[in-house]
CSV table of C-alpha atoms and ligand atoms in Angstrom, one decimal:
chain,number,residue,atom,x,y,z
A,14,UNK,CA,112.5,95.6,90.0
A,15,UNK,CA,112.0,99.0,91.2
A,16,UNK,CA,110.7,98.8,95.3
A,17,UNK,CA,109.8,101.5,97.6
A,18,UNK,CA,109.1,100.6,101.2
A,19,UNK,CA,107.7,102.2,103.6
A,20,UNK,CA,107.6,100.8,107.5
A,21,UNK,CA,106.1,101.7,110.9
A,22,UNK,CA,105.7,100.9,114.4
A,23,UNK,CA,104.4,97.5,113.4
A,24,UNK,CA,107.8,95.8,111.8
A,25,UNK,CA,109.2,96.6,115.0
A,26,UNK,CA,106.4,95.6,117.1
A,27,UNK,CA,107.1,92.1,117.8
A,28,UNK,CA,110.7,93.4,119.0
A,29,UNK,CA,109.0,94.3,121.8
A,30,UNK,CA,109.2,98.1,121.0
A,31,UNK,CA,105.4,99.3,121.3
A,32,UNK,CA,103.6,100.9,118.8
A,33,UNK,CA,101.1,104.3,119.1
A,34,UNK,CA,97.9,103.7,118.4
A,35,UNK,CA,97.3,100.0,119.4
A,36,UNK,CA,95.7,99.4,122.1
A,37,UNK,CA,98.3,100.1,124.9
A,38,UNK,CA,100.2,102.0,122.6
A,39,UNK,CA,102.4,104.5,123.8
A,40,UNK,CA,99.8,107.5,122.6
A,41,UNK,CA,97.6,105.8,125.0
A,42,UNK,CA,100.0,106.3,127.9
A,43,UNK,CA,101.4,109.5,126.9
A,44,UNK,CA,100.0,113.1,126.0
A,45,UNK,CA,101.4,113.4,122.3
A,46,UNK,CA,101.1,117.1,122.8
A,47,UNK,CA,103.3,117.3,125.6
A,48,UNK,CA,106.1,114.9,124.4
A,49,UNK,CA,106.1,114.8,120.7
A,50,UNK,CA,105.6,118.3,119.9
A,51,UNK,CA,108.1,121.4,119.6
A,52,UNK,CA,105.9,123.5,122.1
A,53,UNK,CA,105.9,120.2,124.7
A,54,UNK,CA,109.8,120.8,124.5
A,55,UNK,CA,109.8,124.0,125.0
A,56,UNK,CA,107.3,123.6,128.3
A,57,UNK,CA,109.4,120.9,129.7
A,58,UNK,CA,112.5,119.8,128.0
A,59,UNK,CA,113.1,117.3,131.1
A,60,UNK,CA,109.7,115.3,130.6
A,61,UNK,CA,110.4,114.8,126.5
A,62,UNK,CA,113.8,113.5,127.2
A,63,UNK,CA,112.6,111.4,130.1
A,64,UNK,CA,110.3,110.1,127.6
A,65,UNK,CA,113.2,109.8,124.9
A,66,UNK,CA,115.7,108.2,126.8
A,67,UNK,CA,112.9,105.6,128.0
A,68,UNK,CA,112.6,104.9,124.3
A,69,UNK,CA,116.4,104.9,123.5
A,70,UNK,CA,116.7,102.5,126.3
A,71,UNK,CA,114.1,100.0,125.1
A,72,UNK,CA,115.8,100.6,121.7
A,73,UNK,CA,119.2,99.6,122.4
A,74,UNK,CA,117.9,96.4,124.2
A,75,UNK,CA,115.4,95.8,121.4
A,76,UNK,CA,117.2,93.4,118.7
A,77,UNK,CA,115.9,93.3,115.0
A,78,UNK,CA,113.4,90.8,114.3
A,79,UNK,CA,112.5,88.4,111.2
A,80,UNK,CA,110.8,91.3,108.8
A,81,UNK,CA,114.2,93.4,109.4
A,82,UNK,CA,115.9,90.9,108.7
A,83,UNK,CA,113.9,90.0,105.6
A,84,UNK,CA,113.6,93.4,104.0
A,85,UNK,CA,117.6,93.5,104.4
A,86,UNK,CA,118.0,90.3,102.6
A,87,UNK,CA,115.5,92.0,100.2
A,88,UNK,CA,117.8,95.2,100.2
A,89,UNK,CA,121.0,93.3,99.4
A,90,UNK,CA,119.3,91.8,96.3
A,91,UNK,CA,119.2,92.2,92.8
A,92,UNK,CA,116.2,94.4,93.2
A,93,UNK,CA,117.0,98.2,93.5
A,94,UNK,CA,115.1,98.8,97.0
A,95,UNK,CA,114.5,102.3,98.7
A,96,UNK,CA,114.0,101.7,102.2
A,97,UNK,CA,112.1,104.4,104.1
A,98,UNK,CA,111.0,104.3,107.7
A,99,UNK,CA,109.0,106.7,110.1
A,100,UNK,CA,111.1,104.3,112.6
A,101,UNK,CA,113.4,106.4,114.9
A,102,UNK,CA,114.7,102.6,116.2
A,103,UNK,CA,118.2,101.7,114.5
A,104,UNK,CA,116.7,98.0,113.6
A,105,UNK,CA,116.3,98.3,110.2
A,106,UNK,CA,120.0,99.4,110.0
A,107,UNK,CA,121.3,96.4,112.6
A,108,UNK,CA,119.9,94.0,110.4
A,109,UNK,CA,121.7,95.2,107.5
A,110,UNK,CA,119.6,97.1,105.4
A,111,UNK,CA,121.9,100.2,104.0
A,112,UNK,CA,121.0,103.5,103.6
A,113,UNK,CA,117.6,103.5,105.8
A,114,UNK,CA,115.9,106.6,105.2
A,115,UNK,CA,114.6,107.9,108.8
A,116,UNK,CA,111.6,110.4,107.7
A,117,UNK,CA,110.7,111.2,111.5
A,118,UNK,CA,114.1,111.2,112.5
A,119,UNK,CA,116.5,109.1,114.6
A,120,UNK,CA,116.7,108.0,118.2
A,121,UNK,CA,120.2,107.3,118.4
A,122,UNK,CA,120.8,110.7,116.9
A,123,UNK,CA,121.2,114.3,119.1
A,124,UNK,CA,120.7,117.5,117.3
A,125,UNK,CA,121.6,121.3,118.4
A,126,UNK,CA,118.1,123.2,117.7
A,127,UNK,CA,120.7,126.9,118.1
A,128,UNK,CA,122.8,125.5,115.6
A,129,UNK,CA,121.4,122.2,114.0
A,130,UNK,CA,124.7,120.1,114.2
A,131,UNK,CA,123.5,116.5,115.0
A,132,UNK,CA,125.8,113.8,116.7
A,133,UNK,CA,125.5,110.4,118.4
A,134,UNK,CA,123.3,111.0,121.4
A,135,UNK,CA,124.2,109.5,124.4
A,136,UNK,CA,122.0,106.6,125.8
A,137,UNK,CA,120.4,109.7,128.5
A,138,UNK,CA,120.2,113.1,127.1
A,139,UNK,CA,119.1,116.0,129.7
A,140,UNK,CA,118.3,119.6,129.4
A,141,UNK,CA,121.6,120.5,130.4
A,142,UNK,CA,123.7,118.9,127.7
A,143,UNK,CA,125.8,121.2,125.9
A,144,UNK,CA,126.1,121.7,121.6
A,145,UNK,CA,129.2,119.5,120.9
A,146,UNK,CA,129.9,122.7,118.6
A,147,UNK,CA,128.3,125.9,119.7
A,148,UNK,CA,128.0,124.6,123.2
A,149,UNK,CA,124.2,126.3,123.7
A,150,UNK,CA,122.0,124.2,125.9
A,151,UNK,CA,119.8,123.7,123.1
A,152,UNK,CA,120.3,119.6,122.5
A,153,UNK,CA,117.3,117.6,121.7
A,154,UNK,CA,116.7,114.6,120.3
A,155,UNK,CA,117.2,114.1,116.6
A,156,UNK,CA,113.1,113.3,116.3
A,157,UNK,CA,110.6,114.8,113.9
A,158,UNK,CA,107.7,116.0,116.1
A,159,UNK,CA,104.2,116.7,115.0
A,160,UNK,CA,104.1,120.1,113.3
A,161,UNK,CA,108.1,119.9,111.7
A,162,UNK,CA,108.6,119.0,108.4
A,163,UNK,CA,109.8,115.2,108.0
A,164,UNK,CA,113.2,114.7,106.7
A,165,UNK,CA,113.9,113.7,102.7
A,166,UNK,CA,111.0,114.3,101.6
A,167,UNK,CA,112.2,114.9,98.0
A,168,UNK,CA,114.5,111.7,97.7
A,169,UNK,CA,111.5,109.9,99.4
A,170,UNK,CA,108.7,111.3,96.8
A,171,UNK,CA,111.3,110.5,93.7
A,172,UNK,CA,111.5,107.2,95.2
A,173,UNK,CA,107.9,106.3,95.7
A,174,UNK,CA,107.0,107.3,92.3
A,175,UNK,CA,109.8,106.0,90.1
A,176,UNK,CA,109.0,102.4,91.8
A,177,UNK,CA,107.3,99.2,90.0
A,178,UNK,CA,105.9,98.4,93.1
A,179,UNK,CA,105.3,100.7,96.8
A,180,UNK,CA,105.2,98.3,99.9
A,181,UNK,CA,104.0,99.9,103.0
A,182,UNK,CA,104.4,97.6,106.2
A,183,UNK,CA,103.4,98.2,109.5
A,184,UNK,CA,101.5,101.5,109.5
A,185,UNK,CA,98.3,102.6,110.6
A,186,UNK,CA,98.6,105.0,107.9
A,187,UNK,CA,97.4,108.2,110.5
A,188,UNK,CA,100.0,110.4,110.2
A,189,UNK,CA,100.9,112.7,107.1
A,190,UNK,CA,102.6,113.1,105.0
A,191,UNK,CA,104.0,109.3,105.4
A,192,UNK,CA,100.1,108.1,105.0
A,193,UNK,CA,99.4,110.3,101.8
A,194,UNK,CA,102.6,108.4,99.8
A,195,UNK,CA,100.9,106.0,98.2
A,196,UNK,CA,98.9,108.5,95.9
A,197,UNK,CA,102.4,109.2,94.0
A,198,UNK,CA,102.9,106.0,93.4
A,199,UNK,CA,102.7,105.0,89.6
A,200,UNK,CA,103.2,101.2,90.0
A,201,UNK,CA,101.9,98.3,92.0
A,202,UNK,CA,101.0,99.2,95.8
A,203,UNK,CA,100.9,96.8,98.5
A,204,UNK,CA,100.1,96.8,101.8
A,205,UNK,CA,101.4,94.3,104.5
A,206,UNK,CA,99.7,94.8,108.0
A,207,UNK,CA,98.3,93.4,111.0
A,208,UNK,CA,94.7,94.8,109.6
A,209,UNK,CA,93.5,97.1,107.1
A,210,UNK,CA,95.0,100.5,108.2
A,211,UNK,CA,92.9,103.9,107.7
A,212,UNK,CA,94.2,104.1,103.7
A,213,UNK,CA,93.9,100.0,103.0
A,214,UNK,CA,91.6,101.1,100.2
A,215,UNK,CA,94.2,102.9,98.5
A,216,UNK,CA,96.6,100.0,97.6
A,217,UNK,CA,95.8,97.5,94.9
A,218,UNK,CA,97.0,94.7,96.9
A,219,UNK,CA,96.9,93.8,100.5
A,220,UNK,CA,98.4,90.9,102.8
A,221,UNK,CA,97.3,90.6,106.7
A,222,UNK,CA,99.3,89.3,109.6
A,223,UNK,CA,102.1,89.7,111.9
A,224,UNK,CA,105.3,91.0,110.1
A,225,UNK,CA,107.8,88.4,111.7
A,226,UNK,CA,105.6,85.7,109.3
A,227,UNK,CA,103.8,88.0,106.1
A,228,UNK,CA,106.9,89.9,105.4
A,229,UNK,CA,109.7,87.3,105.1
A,230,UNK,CA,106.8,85.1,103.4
A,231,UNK,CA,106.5,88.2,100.9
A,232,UNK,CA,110.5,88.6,100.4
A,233,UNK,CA,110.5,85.0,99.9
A,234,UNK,CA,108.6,85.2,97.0
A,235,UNK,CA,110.7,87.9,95.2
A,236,UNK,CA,113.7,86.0,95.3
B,5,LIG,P1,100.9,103.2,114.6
B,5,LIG,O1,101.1,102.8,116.0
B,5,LIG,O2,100.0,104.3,114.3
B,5,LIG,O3,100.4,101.9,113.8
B,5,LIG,C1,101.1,100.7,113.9
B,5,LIG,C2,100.4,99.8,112.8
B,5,LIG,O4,101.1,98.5,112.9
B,5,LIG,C3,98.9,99.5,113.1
B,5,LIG,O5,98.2,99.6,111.8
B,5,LIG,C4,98.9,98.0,113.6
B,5,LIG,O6,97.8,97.3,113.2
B,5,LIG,C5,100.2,97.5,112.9
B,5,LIG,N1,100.8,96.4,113.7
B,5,LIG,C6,100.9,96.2,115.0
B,5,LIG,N2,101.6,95.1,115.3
B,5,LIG,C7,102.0,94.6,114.1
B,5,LIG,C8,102.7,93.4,113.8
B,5,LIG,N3,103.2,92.6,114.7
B,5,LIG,N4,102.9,93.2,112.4
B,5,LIG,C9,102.4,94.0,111.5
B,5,LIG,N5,101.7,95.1,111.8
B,5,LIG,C10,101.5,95.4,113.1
B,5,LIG,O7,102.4,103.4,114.1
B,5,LIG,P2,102.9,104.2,112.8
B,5,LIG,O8,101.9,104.1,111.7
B,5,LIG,O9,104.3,103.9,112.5
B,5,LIG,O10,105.6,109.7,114.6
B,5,LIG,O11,102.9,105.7,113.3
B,5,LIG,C11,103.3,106.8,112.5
B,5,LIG,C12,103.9,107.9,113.3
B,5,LIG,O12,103.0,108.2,114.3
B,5,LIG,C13,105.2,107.5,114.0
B,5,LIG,O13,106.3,107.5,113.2
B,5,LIG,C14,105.2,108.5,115.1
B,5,LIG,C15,103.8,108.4,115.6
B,5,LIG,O14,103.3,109.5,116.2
B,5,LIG,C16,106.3,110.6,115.3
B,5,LIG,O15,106.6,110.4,116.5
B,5,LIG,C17,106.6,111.9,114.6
């Protein structure tokens, strides 16, 4: 069979890396504006790395949980599975799913916004950084902010729509164009949350819970 997947925040949730718009969430604590935007940047590169490296940090000493490690088994199948993520954590990847698709972009990633060469970023990134290539003190982090395009979105849209089935998991299903997905899907939709996120009504089938227990529990039944 033929599965798309999409994640968010919540798969890595119970990793103990927070999610937005929980409760507590980090759009709670922070100003989205001034830390997830390419105008925040350009105000004070300092404060978005600050806020960066904070994540990268929690990131690093995060380590994948159950539903990672479930949707890898899953990816390793006999099913041909697409794996997309609005994730910029590496879990998904350090439990062994190959070829993650990062839409929003990668933490553990640097990119040059003179020159857009992208490298490893180191664990703390600051404003004075130099290109690895051009050497401009233009290195940010390799993150899709609110108003940029989100990466692959061809390969992702080809994906969602040539599957049997589209699984999104752990998204509150606020932020476009990751929420509007499941309208190109041509086969099955389910969605596997905590609760019924803002475009429940658009999937045909729906399971509620944490992601540690519904996701494996889904997976399990696939085998
Ligand atoms: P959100 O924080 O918006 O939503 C997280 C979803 O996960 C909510 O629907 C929760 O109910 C659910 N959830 C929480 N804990 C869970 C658990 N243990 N098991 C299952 N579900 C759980 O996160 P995203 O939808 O991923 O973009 O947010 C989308 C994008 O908004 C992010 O990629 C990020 C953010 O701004 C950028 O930074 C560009």
């Amino acid at each position: 069979m033929k599965i798309a997947i999409l994640t968010g925040a919540g798969v890595s949730a119970e990793s103990g890396l927070g999610t937005f718009r929980d409760k507590d969430g980090l759009w709670t604590k922070y100003d989205l504006n001034e830390v997830a935007t390419p105008e925040g940047f350009a105000r004070n590169p300092a404060l978005v790395h600050d806020f960066y490296n904070a994540r990268r940090k929690n990131c690093v000493e995060a380590t994948p949980n159950a539903a990672h490690e479930a949707l890898a088994e899953l990816a390793n199948s006999q099913h041909d599975v697409t794996l997309i993520t609005q994730n910029v954590d590496d879990l998904h990847t350090r439990a062994g799913s190959p070829a993650v698709i990062q839409m929003h972009g990668a933490l553990m990633r640097a990119l040059c916004a003179s020159c857009d060469t992208r490298w490893d970023a180191p664990l703390v990134m600051d404003p004075a950084d130099s290109c690895p290539s051009c050497r401009q003190q233009s290195t940010r982090p390799d993150i899709v902010w609110f108003g940029e395009i989100p990466y692959h979105m061809d390969a992702i849209g080809a994906a969602v729509s040539n599957a049997d089935l589209f699984v999104a998991i752990g998204t509150s299903a606020e932020v476009y164009p990751a929420a509007g997905l499941v309208e190109l899907a041509q086969g099955r939709t389910l969605e596997i949350n905590l609760e019924p996120s803002a475009r429940a009504n658009a999937f045909d089938d729906h399971r509620f819970g944490p992601a540690t227990e519904a996701v494996p529990a889904w997976v399990a039944e696939l085998r």
